[in-house]
Amino acid sequence: MRGRSVSGTIFDSINHLFMLLILLVMMIPFVYVISYSLSTPSMLKGGIVLFPVGFTFDSYRKAFADPAVLKGVYISVARTTIGPAVMLLFTSMAAYVLTRAELAGVRFFRKFFVFTLYFSSGMIPMYLLMGYLNLKGTFLIYILPTAISVFNMVLIKTYIEGLPKELEEAAVVDGANNFQLFFKVIFPLCMPVFAAVVLFDCVNQWNAFIDTQIYNTMSPNLYPLQYVLYNTLNQINSLDQLREQGQTQMTAITPQTFKMAITVITVLPIACVYPFLQRFFIKGLLVGSIKG
């Protein structure tokens, strides 16, 4: 094989340096937040903090001592696990049904579902509907409205249509009914697209807080971690408030370091998982692409 030309080597080097620069610019805010949350406030002198000054975990101890944070972690983990599981079950079954050409009216149902991608009823009718269903102030408000995702349904439907029809025909010859055909033949073959849509939904569920603000504002025991962070960042914290909560050493923690610690607790779990699962997102985005 011929060696690379000098111009090609220079081009690759410039690309690498450029991407490293972008990575550095993107990482600086995260490093700043983490370093600030681990620093002793009395030793901070302003400016950007890239390394902890007076290393301390006091802000995190204070954060985890707050019952709202612990409850928020529980609610966020619960909705991030239960929500995607329910969504996968119902959405995948609906997607499989839409692939059945022999189903009466299947073309109408396909257009009906796609229509909802472009038009919605709006916030007020949705709010009234949730009230009529008695879902406001309950944990189910995080699960049932997202049980069907039309976007994910289209991805799964497209993937199923690309599977060999001979597999279904062989299962039918062996006496499999529709449920056996789906759960024992189709379901195992759809793991790549299932992984993609579940990860999409996990990220959405973990980051969601608007639904809490709309439907569960009066139910503090149902606040997810993101909404706890939202409230913390919007509160006018003061040293007097911290003193009322039992904080005696005012130099060990300030409202700003407390906010930074809450931010890290909220962002870190999904930030650690996302890079390792990025390939599933790419596979999900490529579902339905033209294959040679």
PDB file of C-alpha atoms in Angstrom:
ATOM      1  CA  MET A   1       0.000   0.000   0.000  1.00  0.00           C
ATOM      2  CA  ARG A   2       1.239   3.439  -0.825  1.00  0.00           C
ATOM      3  CA  GLY A   3       2.017   5.799   2.017  1.00  0.00           C
ATOM      4  CA  ARG A   4      -0.209   8.762   2.666  1.00  0.00           C
ATOM      5  CA  SER A   5       0.710  12.018   0.994  1.00  0.00           C
ATOM      6  CA  VAL A   6       2.005  14.946   2.992  1.00  0.00           C
ATOM      7  CA  SER A   7      -1.108  16.988   2.238  1.00  0.00           C
ATOM      8  CA  GLY A   8      -3.333  14.133   3.431  1.00  0.00           C
ATOM      9  CA  THR A   9      -1.382  13.818   6.689  1.00  0.00           C
ATOM     10  CA  ILE A  10      -1.607  17.575   7.275  1.00  0.00           C
ATOM     11  CA  PHE A  11      -5.351  17.497   6.557  1.00  0.00           C
ATOM     12  CA  ASP A  12      -5.914  14.663   9.053  1.00  0.00           C
ATOM     13  CA  SER A  13      -3.800  16.431  11.687  1.00  0.00           C
ATOM     14  CA  ILE A  14      -5.797  19.643  11.292  1.00  0.00           C
ATOM     15  CA  ASN A  15      -9.050  17.681  11.573  1.00  0.00           C
ATOM     16  CA  HIS A  16      -7.860  15.971  14.759  1.00  0.00           C
ATOM     17  CA  LEU A  17      -6.776  19.261  16.297  1.00  0.00           C
ATOM     18  CA  PHE A  18     -10.077  20.877  15.322  1.00  0.00           C
ATOM     19  CA  MET A  19     -12.117  18.060  16.872  1.00  0.00           C
ATOM     20  CA  LEU A  20      -9.979  18.183  20.033  1.00  0.00           C
ATOM     21  CA  LEU A  21     -10.660  21.916  20.227  1.00  0.00           C
ATOM     22  CA  ILE A  22     -14.411  21.334  19.923  1.00  0.00           C
ATOM     23  CA  LEU A  23     -14.208  18.634  22.613  1.00  0.00           C
ATOM     24  CA  LEU A  24     -12.320  21.017  24.894  1.00  0.00           C
ATOM     25  CA  VAL A  25     -14.857  23.805  24.403  1.00  0.00           C
ATOM     26  CA  MET A  26     -17.713  21.401  25.153  1.00  0.00           C
ATOM     27  CA  MET A  27     -16.034  19.924  28.230  1.00  0.00           C
ATOM     28  CA  ILE A  28     -15.084  23.210  29.918  1.00  0.00           C
ATOM     29  CA  PRO A  29     -18.642  23.960  31.221  1.00  0.00           C
ATOM     30  CA  PHE A  30     -18.943  20.450  32.706  1.00  0.00           C
ATOM     31  CA  VAL A  31     -15.498  20.651  34.285  1.00  0.00           C
ATOM     32  CA  TYR A  32     -16.341  24.075  35.697  1.00  0.00           C
ATOM     33  CA  VAL A  33     -19.589  22.882  37.297  1.00  0.00           C
ATOM     34  CA  ILE A  34     -17.952  19.798  38.817  1.00  0.00           C
ATOM     35  CA  SER A  35     -14.916  21.693  40.071  1.00  0.00           C
ATOM     36  CA  TYR A  36     -17.029  24.470  41.561  1.00  0.00           C
ATOM     37  CA  SER A  37     -19.267  21.982  43.370  1.00  0.00           C
ATOM     38  CA  LEU A  38     -16.184  20.325  44.913  1.00  0.00           C
ATOM     39  CA  SER A  39     -14.546  23.588  45.987  1.00  0.00           C
ATOM     40  CA  THR A  40     -14.599  25.403  49.323  1.00  0.00           C
ATOM     41  CA  PRO A  41     -16.463  28.701  48.705  1.00  0.00           C
ATOM     42  CA  SER A  42     -14.221  30.743  50.987  1.00  0.00           C
ATOM     43  CA  MET A  43     -11.212  29.814  48.850  1.00  0.00           C
ATOM     44  CA  LEU A  44     -12.780  30.730  45.514  1.00  0.00           C
ATOM     45  CA  LYS A  45     -11.594  34.013  44.031  1.00  0.00           C
ATOM     46  CA  GLY A  46     -13.884  34.251  41.032  1.00  0.00           C
ATOM     47  CA  GLY A  47     -13.233  33.379  37.416  1.00  0.00           C
ATOM     48  CA  ILE A  48     -13.409  29.970  35.774  1.00  0.00           C
ATOM     49  CA  VAL A  49     -12.574  27.082  38.113  1.00  0.00           C
ATOM     50  CA  LEU A  50     -11.081  24.112  36.263  1.00  0.00           C
ATOM     51  CA  PHE A  51      -9.752  22.324  39.345  1.00  0.00           C
ATOM     52  CA  PRO A  52     -11.346  22.068  42.803  1.00  0.00           C
ATOM     53  CA  VAL A  53     -10.048  24.645  45.263  1.00  0.00           C
ATOM     54  CA  GLY A  54     -10.090  23.317  48.814  1.00  0.00           C
ATOM     55  CA  PHE A  55     -11.535  19.929  47.860  1.00  0.00           C
ATOM     56  CA  THR A  56     -14.713  19.106  49.812  1.00  0.00           C
ATOM     57  CA  PHE A  57     -17.883  17.007  49.466  1.00  0.00           C
ATOM     58  CA  ASP A  58     -19.950  19.238  51.751  1.00  0.00           C
ATOM     59  CA  SER A  59     -22.261  20.356  48.948  1.00  0.00           C
ATOM     60  CA  TYR A  60     -23.023  16.764  47.981  1.00  0.00           C
ATOM     61  CA  ARG A  61     -23.595  15.756  51.598  1.00  0.00           C
ATOM     62  CA  LYS A  62     -26.044  18.634  51.898  1.00  0.00           C
ATOM     63  CA  ALA A  63     -27.746  17.648  48.638  1.00  0.00           C
ATOM     64  CA  PHE A  64     -28.227  14.008  49.600  1.00  0.00           C
ATOM     65  CA  ALA A  65     -29.409  15.055  53.057  1.00  0.00           C
ATOM     66  CA  ASP A  66     -32.323  16.832  51.371  1.00  0.00           C
ATOM     67  CA  PRO A  67     -35.338  14.436  51.242  1.00  0.00           C
ATOM     68  CA  ALA A  68     -36.528  16.114  48.031  1.00  0.00           C
ATOM     69  CA  VAL A  69     -33.343  15.074  46.224  1.00  0.00           C
ATOM     70  CA  LEU A  70     -33.536  11.460  47.373  1.00  0.00           C
ATOM     71  CA  LYS A  71     -37.216  11.285  46.458  1.00  0.00           C
ATOM     72  CA  GLY A  72     -36.442  12.911  43.120  1.00  0.00           C
ATOM     73  CA  VAL A  73     -33.818  10.263  42.362  1.00  0.00           C
ATOM     74  CA  TYR A  74     -36.347   7.524  43.129  1.00  0.00           C
ATOM     75  CA  ILE A  75     -39.054   9.074  40.916  1.00  0.00           C
ATOM     76  CA  SER A  76     -36.635   9.738  38.048  1.00  0.00           C
ATOM     77  CA  VAL A  77     -35.265   6.195  38.112  1.00  0.00           C
ATOM     78  CA  ALA A  78     -38.785   4.753  38.317  1.00  0.00           C
ATOM     79  CA  ARG A  79     -40.133   6.706  35.359  1.00  0.00           C
ATOM     80  CA  THR A  80     -36.950   6.094  33.346  1.00  0.00           C
ATOM     81  CA  THR A  81     -37.340   2.326  33.725  1.00  0.00           C
ATOM     82  CA  ILE A  82     -41.100   1.788  33.737  1.00  0.00           C
ATOM     83  CA  GLY A  83     -41.941   4.379  31.064  1.00  0.00           C
ATOM     84  CA  PRO A  84     -39.690   3.007  28.295  1.00  0.00           C
ATOM     85  CA  ALA A  85     -40.719  -0.582  29.086  1.00  0.00           C
ATOM     86  CA  VAL A  86     -44.422   0.254  28.710  1.00  0.00           C
ATOM     87  CA  MET A  87     -43.723   2.331  25.615  1.00  0.00           C
ATOM     88  CA  LEU A  88     -41.770  -0.512  23.990  1.00  0.00           C
ATOM     89  CA  LEU A  89     -44.501  -3.073  24.613  1.00  0.00           C
ATOM     90  CA  PHE A  90     -47.430  -1.094  23.221  1.00  0.00           C
ATOM     91  CA  THR A  91     -45.555   0.761  20.481  1.00  0.00           C
ATOM     92  CA  SER A  92     -43.893  -2.375  19.106  1.00  0.00           C
ATOM     93  CA  MET A  93     -47.190  -4.283  19.045  1.00  0.00           C
ATOM     94  CA  ALA A  94     -48.897  -1.409  17.227  1.00  0.00           C
ATOM     95  CA  ALA A  95     -46.001  -1.195  14.766  1.00  0.00           C
ATOM     96  CA  TYR A  96     -46.249  -4.900  14.029  1.00  0.00           C
ATOM     97  CA  VAL A  97     -49.980  -4.643  13.388  1.00  0.00           C
ATOM     98  CA  LEU A  98     -49.392  -1.831  10.892  1.00  0.00           C
ATOM     99  CA  THR A  99     -47.073  -4.089   8.889  1.00  0.00           C
ATOM    100  CA  ARG A 100     -49.899  -6.566   8.222  1.00  0.00           C
ATOM    101  CA  ALA A 101     -51.098  -5.744   4.713  1.00  0.00           C
ATOM    102  CA  GLU A 102     -54.072  -8.095   5.099  1.00  0.00           C
ATOM    103  CA  LEU A 103     -55.498  -6.052   7.979  1.00  0.00           C
ATOM    104  CA  ALA A 104     -58.722  -4.285   7.010  1.00  0.00           C
ATOM    105  CA  GLY A 105     -58.209  -0.526   6.938  1.00  0.00           C
ATOM    106  CA  VAL A 106     -54.471  -0.715   7.614  1.00  0.00           C
ATOM    107  CA  ARG A 107     -53.723   2.086   5.144  1.00  0.00           C
ATOM    108  CA  PHE A 108     -56.153   4.371   6.963  1.00  0.00           C
ATOM    109  CA  PHE A 109     -54.568   3.601  10.350  1.00  0.00           C
ATOM    110  CA  ARG A 110     -51.102   4.295   8.986  1.00  0.00           C
ATOM    111  CA  LYS A 111     -52.194   7.734   7.784  1.00  0.00           C
ATOM    112  CA  PHE A 112     -54.095   8.309  11.020  1.00  0.00           C
ATOM    113  CA  PHE A 113     -51.003   7.760  13.162  1.00  0.00           C
ATOM    114  CA  VAL A 114     -48.747   9.803  10.888  1.00  0.00           C
ATOM    115  CA  PHE A 115     -51.271  12.656  11.054  1.00  0.00           C
ATOM    116  CA  THR A 116     -50.595  12.963  14.786  1.00  0.00           C
ATOM    117  CA  LEU A 117     -46.930  13.689  14.066  1.00  0.00           C
ATOM    118  CA  TYR A 118     -47.895  16.947  12.367  1.00  0.00           C
ATOM    119  CA  PHE A 119     -50.932  18.059  14.363  1.00  0.00           C
ATOM    120  CA  SER A 120     -51.709  17.894  18.075  1.00  0.00           C
ATOM    121  CA  SER A 121     -54.679  18.892  20.181  1.00  0.00           C
ATOM    122  CA  GLY A 122     -52.716  21.461  22.182  1.00  0.00           C
ATOM    123  CA  MET A 123     -51.920  21.899  25.851  1.00  0.00           C
ATOM    124  CA  ILE A 124     -55.353  22.914  27.137  1.00  0.00           C
ATOM    125  CA  PRO A 125     -57.311  19.941  25.695  1.00  0.00           C
ATOM    126  CA  MET A 126     -54.529  17.638  26.906  1.00  0.00           C
ATOM    127  CA  TYR A 127     -54.722  19.137  30.388  1.00  0.00           C
ATOM    128  CA  LEU A 128     -58.497  18.711  30.467  1.00  0.00           C
ATOM    129  CA  LEU A 129     -58.206  15.132  29.234  1.00  0.00           C
ATOM    130  CA  MET A 130     -55.710  14.231  31.956  1.00  0.00           C
ATOM    131  CA  GLY A 131     -58.123  15.709  34.482  1.00  0.00           C
ATOM    132  CA  TYR A 132     -61.068  13.689  33.155  1.00  0.00           C
ATOM    133  CA  LEU A 133     -58.926  10.538  33.374  1.00  0.00           C
ATOM    134  CA  ASN A 134     -57.952  11.390  36.984  1.00  0.00           C
ATOM    135  CA  LEU A 135     -54.246  11.169  36.116  1.00  0.00           C
ATOM    136  CA  LYS A 136     -53.246  14.525  37.573  1.00  0.00           C
ATOM    137  CA  GLY A 137     -51.371  14.141  40.837  1.00  0.00           C
ATOM    138  CA  THR A 138     -50.471  10.511  40.109  1.00  0.00           C
ATOM    139  CA  PHE A 139     -47.332   8.707  38.963  1.00  0.00           C
ATOM    140  CA  LEU A 140     -49.226   7.311  35.951  1.00  0.00           C
ATOM    141  CA  ILE A 141     -49.168  10.761  34.348  1.00  0.00           C
ATOM    142  CA  TYR A 142     -45.517  10.026  33.536  1.00  0.00           C
ATOM    143  CA  ILE A 143     -46.279   6.631  31.988  1.00  0.00           C
ATOM    144  CA  LEU A 144     -49.628   6.447  30.185  1.00  0.00           C
ATOM    145  CA  PRO A 145     -49.408   9.573  27.946  1.00  0.00           C
ATOM    146  CA  THR A 146     -46.107   8.270  26.564  1.00  0.00           C
ATOM    147  CA  ALA A 147     -47.202   4.645  26.208  1.00  0.00           C
ATOM    148  CA  ILE A 148     -47.482   5.125  22.437  1.00  0.00           C
ATOM    149  CA  SER A 149     -44.827   6.994  20.481  1.00  0.00           C
ATOM    150  CA  VAL A 150     -45.713   7.398  16.811  1.00  0.00           C
ATOM    151  CA  PHE A 151     -42.143   8.342  15.879  1.00  0.00           C
ATOM    152  CA  ASN A 152     -40.798   5.176  17.482  1.00  0.00           C
ATOM    153  CA  MET A 153     -43.656   3.224  15.926  1.00  0.00           C
ATOM    154  CA  VAL A 154     -42.552   4.325  12.456  1.00  0.00           C
ATOM    155  CA  LEU A 155     -38.971   3.264  13.182  1.00  0.00           C
ATOM    156  CA  ILE A 156     -40.031  -0.168  14.432  1.00  0.00           C
ATOM    157  CA  LYS A 157     -42.504  -0.662  11.584  1.00  0.00           C
ATOM    158  CA  THR A 158     -39.820   0.144   9.023  1.00  0.00           C
ATOM    159  CA  TYR A 159     -37.408  -2.281  10.662  1.00  0.00           C
ATOM    160  CA  ILE A 160     -39.959  -5.098  10.773  1.00  0.00           C
ATOM    161  CA  GLU A 161     -40.776  -4.604   7.093  1.00  0.00           C
ATOM    162  CA  GLY A 162     -37.111  -5.221   6.298  1.00  0.00           C
ATOM    163  CA  LEU A 163     -37.083  -8.658   7.952  1.00  0.00           C
ATOM    164  CA  PRO A 164     -37.310 -11.764   5.744  1.00  0.00           C
ATOM    165  CA  LYS A 165     -40.935 -12.803   5.230  1.00  0.00           C
ATOM    166  CA  GLU A 166     -39.839 -16.458   5.083  1.00  0.00           C
ATOM    167  CA  LEU A 167     -39.335 -16.453   8.858  1.00  0.00           C
ATOM    168  CA  GLU A 168     -42.973 -15.546   9.461  1.00  0.00           C
ATOM    169  CA  GLU A 169     -44.165 -18.056   6.883  1.00  0.00           C
ATOM    170  CA  ALA A 170     -42.157 -20.841   8.515  1.00  0.00           C
ATOM    171  CA  ALA A 171     -43.575 -19.973  11.938  1.00  0.00           C
ATOM    172  CA  VAL A 172     -47.126 -19.961  10.582  1.00  0.00           C
ATOM    173  CA  VAL A 173     -46.557 -23.375   8.982  1.00  0.00           C
ATOM    174  CA  ASP A 174     -45.412 -24.642  12.379  1.00  0.00           C
ATOM    175  CA  GLY A 175     -48.719 -23.490  13.874  1.00  0.00           C
ATOM    176  CA  ALA A 176     -47.731 -20.182  15.502  1.00  0.00           C
ATOM    177  CA  ASN A 177     -50.514 -17.691  16.188  1.00  0.00           C
ATOM    178  CA  ASN A 178     -50.111 -13.917  15.953  1.00  0.00           C
ATOM    179  CA  PHE A 179     -48.869 -13.481  19.539  1.00  0.00           C
ATOM    180  CA  GLN A 180     -46.361 -16.316  19.205  1.00  0.00           C
ATOM    181  CA  LEU A 181     -45.262 -14.962  15.847  1.00  0.00           C
ATOM    182  CA  PHE A 182     -44.594 -11.539  17.306  1.00  0.00           C
ATOM    183  CA  PHE A 183     -43.014 -12.419  20.654  1.00  0.00           C
ATOM    184  CA  LYS A 184     -41.030 -15.496  19.569  1.00  0.00           C
ATOM    185  CA  VAL A 185     -40.001 -14.581  16.025  1.00  0.00           C
ATOM    186  CA  ILE A 186     -40.252 -10.835  15.391  1.00  0.00           C
ATOM    187  CA  PHE A 187     -39.428  -9.499  18.857  1.00  0.00           C
ATOM    188  CA  PRO A 188     -35.974 -11.155  19.196  1.00  0.00           C
ATOM    189  CA  LEU A 189     -34.972  -9.990  15.709  1.00  0.00           C
ATOM    190  CA  CYS A 190     -35.850  -6.356  16.480  1.00  0.00           C
ATOM    191  CA  MET A 191     -33.425  -5.907  19.377  1.00  0.00           C
ATOM    192  CA  PRO A 192     -31.263  -3.290  17.573  1.00  0.00           C
ATOM    193  CA  VAL A 193     -34.177  -0.961  16.854  1.00  0.00           C
ATOM    194  CA  PHE A 194     -35.725  -1.715  20.247  1.00  0.00           C
ATOM    195  CA  ALA A 195     -32.477  -0.696  21.948  1.00  0.00           C
ATOM    196  CA  ALA A 196     -32.454   2.553  19.975  1.00  0.00           C
ATOM    197  CA  VAL A 197     -36.034   3.592  20.748  1.00  0.00           C
ATOM    198  CA  VAL A 198     -35.733   2.584  24.410  1.00  0.00           C
ATOM    199  CA  LEU A 199     -32.636   4.722  24.774  1.00  0.00           C
ATOM    200  CA  PHE A 200     -34.384   7.629  23.099  1.00  0.00           C
ATOM    201  CA  ASP A 201     -37.237   7.301  25.570  1.00  0.00           C
ATOM    202  CA  CYS A 202     -34.948   6.823  28.579  1.00  0.00           C
ATOM    203  CA  VAL A 203     -33.195  10.102  27.823  1.00  0.00           C
ATOM    204  CA  ASN A 204     -36.534  11.870  27.360  1.00  0.00           C
ATOM    205  CA  GLN A 205     -37.946  10.456  30.595  1.00  0.00           C
ATOM    206  CA  TRP A 206     -34.833  11.307  32.605  1.00  0.00           C
ATOM    207  CA  ASN A 207     -34.755  14.914  31.351  1.00  0.00           C
ATOM    208  CA  ALA A 208     -38.508  15.550  31.529  1.00  0.00           C
ATOM    209  CA  PHE A 209     -39.922  18.017  34.030  1.00  0.00           C
ATOM    210  CA  ILE A 210     -42.509  20.025  32.083  1.00  0.00           C
ATOM    211  CA  ASP A 211     -45.166  17.368  32.700  1.00  0.00           C
ATOM    212  CA  THR A 212     -44.496  17.679  36.424  1.00  0.00           C
ATOM    213  CA  GLN A 213     -44.842  21.452  36.209  1.00  0.00           C
ATOM    214  CA  ILE A 214     -48.182  21.134  34.418  1.00  0.00           C
ATOM    215  CA  TYR A 215     -49.848  18.198  36.169  1.00  0.00           C
ATOM    216  CA  ASN A 216     -48.076  17.427  39.469  1.00  0.00           C
ATOM    217  CA  THR A 217     -47.093  20.803  40.885  1.00  0.00           C
ATOM    218  CA  MET A 218     -49.227  20.156  43.965  1.00  0.00           C
ATOM    219  CA  SER A 219     -47.675  16.702  44.556  1.00  0.00           C
ATOM    220  CA  PRO A 220     -44.131  17.205  45.933  1.00  0.00           C
ATOM    221  CA  ASN A 221     -43.770  13.464  46.528  1.00  0.00           C
ATOM    222  CA  LEU A 222     -43.889  12.970  42.724  1.00  0.00           C
ATOM    223  CA  TYR A 223     -41.220  15.510  41.796  1.00  0.00           C
ATOM    224  CA  PRO A 224     -38.492  13.942  39.602  1.00  0.00           C
ATOM    225  CA  LEU A 225     -34.884  14.961  40.025  1.00  0.00           C
ATOM    226  CA  GLN A 226     -35.019  17.354  37.084  1.00  0.00           C
ATOM    227  CA  TYR A 227     -37.896  19.280  38.641  1.00  0.00           C
ATOM    228  CA  VAL A 228     -36.074  19.411  41.960  1.00  0.00           C
ATOM    229  CA  LEU A 229     -33.147  20.953  40.078  1.00  0.00           C
ATOM    230  CA  TYR A 230     -35.514  23.345  38.326  1.00  0.00           C
ATOM    231  CA  ASN A 231     -36.914  24.540  41.650  1.00  0.00           C
ATOM    232  CA  THR A 232     -33.457  24.802  43.189  1.00  0.00           C
ATOM    233  CA  LEU A 233     -32.109  26.932  40.362  1.00  0.00           C
ATOM    234  CA  ASN A 234     -35.128  29.246  40.521  1.00  0.00           C
ATOM    235  CA  GLN A 235     -35.136  29.755  44.255  1.00  0.00           C
ATOM    236  CA  ILE A 236     -33.558  32.815  45.788  1.00  0.00           C
ATOM    237  CA  ASN A 237     -31.267  30.960  48.161  1.00  0.00           C
ATOM    238  CA  SER A 238     -29.568  32.805  50.966  1.00  0.00           C
ATOM    239  CA  LEU A 239     -27.287  31.962  53.840  1.00  0.00           C
ATOM    240  CA  ASP A 240     -30.234  32.430  56.191  1.00  0.00           C
ATOM    241  CA  GLN A 241     -32.140  29.675  54.401  1.00  0.00           C
ATOM    242  CA  LEU A 242     -29.191  27.338  54.713  1.00  0.00           C
ATOM    243  CA  ARG A 243     -28.885  28.201  58.401  1.00  0.00           C
ATOM    244  CA  GLU A 244     -32.572  27.350  58.949  1.00  0.00           C
ATOM    245  CA  GLN A 245     -31.911  23.952  57.372  1.00  0.00           C
ATOM    246  CA  GLY A 246     -29.224  23.200  59.925  1.00  0.00           C
ATOM    247  CA  GLN A 247     -26.110  24.433  58.134  1.00  0.00           C
ATOM    248  CA  THR A 248     -23.753  25.826  60.790  1.00  0.00           C
ATOM    249  CA  GLN A 249     -20.542  26.354  58.824  1.00  0.00           C
ATOM    250  CA  MET A 250     -21.448  29.016  56.302  1.00  0.00           C
ATOM    251  CA  THR A 251     -17.982  28.866  54.703  1.00  0.00           C
ATOM    252  CA  ALA A 252     -18.377  25.176  53.830  1.00  0.00           C
ATOM    253  CA  ILE A 253     -21.324  25.610  51.453  1.00  0.00           C
ATOM    254  CA  THR A 254     -23.110  28.420  49.639  1.00  0.00           C
ATOM    255  CA  PRO A 255     -26.266  28.482  47.524  1.00  0.00           C
ATOM    256  CA  GLN A 256     -24.097  28.517  44.416  1.00  0.00           C
ATOM    257  CA  THR A 257     -22.109  25.396  45.335  1.00  0.00           C
ATOM    258  CA  PHE A 258     -25.334  23.684  46.362  1.00  0.00           C
ATOM    259  CA  LYS A 259     -26.853  24.430  42.948  1.00  0.00           C
ATOM    260  CA  MET A 260     -23.730  23.108  41.237  1.00  0.00           C
ATOM    261  CA  ALA A 261     -23.876  19.883  43.247  1.00  0.00           C
ATOM    262  CA  ILE A 262     -27.546  19.346  42.361  1.00  0.00           C
ATOM    263  CA  THR A 263     -26.716  19.964  38.700  1.00  0.00           C
ATOM    264  CA  VAL A 264     -23.951  17.349  38.741  1.00  0.00           C
ATOM    265  CA  ILE A 265     -26.195  14.793  40.464  1.00  0.00           C
ATOM    266  CA  THR A 266     -28.855  15.366  37.803  1.00  0.00           C
ATOM    267  CA  VAL A 267     -26.638  15.308  34.718  1.00  0.00           C
ATOM    268  CA  LEU A 268     -23.933  12.799  35.622  1.00  0.00           C
ATOM    269  CA  PRO A 269     -25.923   9.509  35.352  1.00  0.00           C
ATOM    270  CA  ILE A 270     -27.167  10.068  31.807  1.00  0.00           C
ATOM    271  CA  ALA A 271     -23.861  11.676  30.772  1.00  0.00           C
ATOM    272  CA  CYS A 272     -21.982   8.533  31.849  1.00  0.00           C
ATOM    273  CA  VAL A 273     -24.354   6.126  30.093  1.00  0.00           C
ATOM    274  CA  TYR A 274     -24.930   8.014  26.846  1.00  0.00           C
ATOM    275  CA  PRO A 275     -21.417   7.686  25.263  1.00  0.00           C
ATOM    276  CA  PHE A 276     -21.413   3.898  25.651  1.00  0.00           C
ATOM    277  CA  LEU A 277     -24.858   3.588  24.054  1.00  0.00           C
ATOM    278  CA  GLN A 278     -24.324   6.083  21.246  1.00  0.00           C
ATOM    279  CA  ARG A 279     -24.000   3.316  18.652  1.00  0.00           C
ATOM    280  CA  PHE A 280     -27.588   2.240  19.318  1.00  0.00           C
ATOM    281  CA  PHE A 281     -28.768   5.773  18.594  1.00  0.00           C
ATOM    282  CA  ILE A 282     -26.894   5.696  15.289  1.00  0.00           C
ATOM    283  CA  LYS A 283     -28.479   2.352  14.379  1.00  0.00           C
ATOM    284  CA  GLY A 284     -31.895   3.751  15.224  1.00  0.00           C
ATOM    285  CA  LEU A 285     -31.358   6.796  13.024  1.00  0.00           C
ATOM    286  CA  LEU A 286     -30.271   4.562  10.142  1.00  0.00           C
ATOM    287  CA  VAL A 287     -33.389   2.388  10.303  1.00  0.00           C
ATOM    288  CA  GLY A 288     -35.155   2.606   6.988  1.00  0.00           C
ATOM    289  CA  SER A 289     -32.168   3.963   5.072  1.00  0.00           C
ATOM    290  CA  ILE A 290     -31.458   2.672   1.580  1.00  0.00           C
ATOM    291  CA  LYS A 291     -29.260  -0.392   1.633  1.00  0.00           C
ATOM    292  CA  GLY A 292     -27.165  -1.503  -1.316  1.00  0.00           C
TER     293      GLY A 292
END
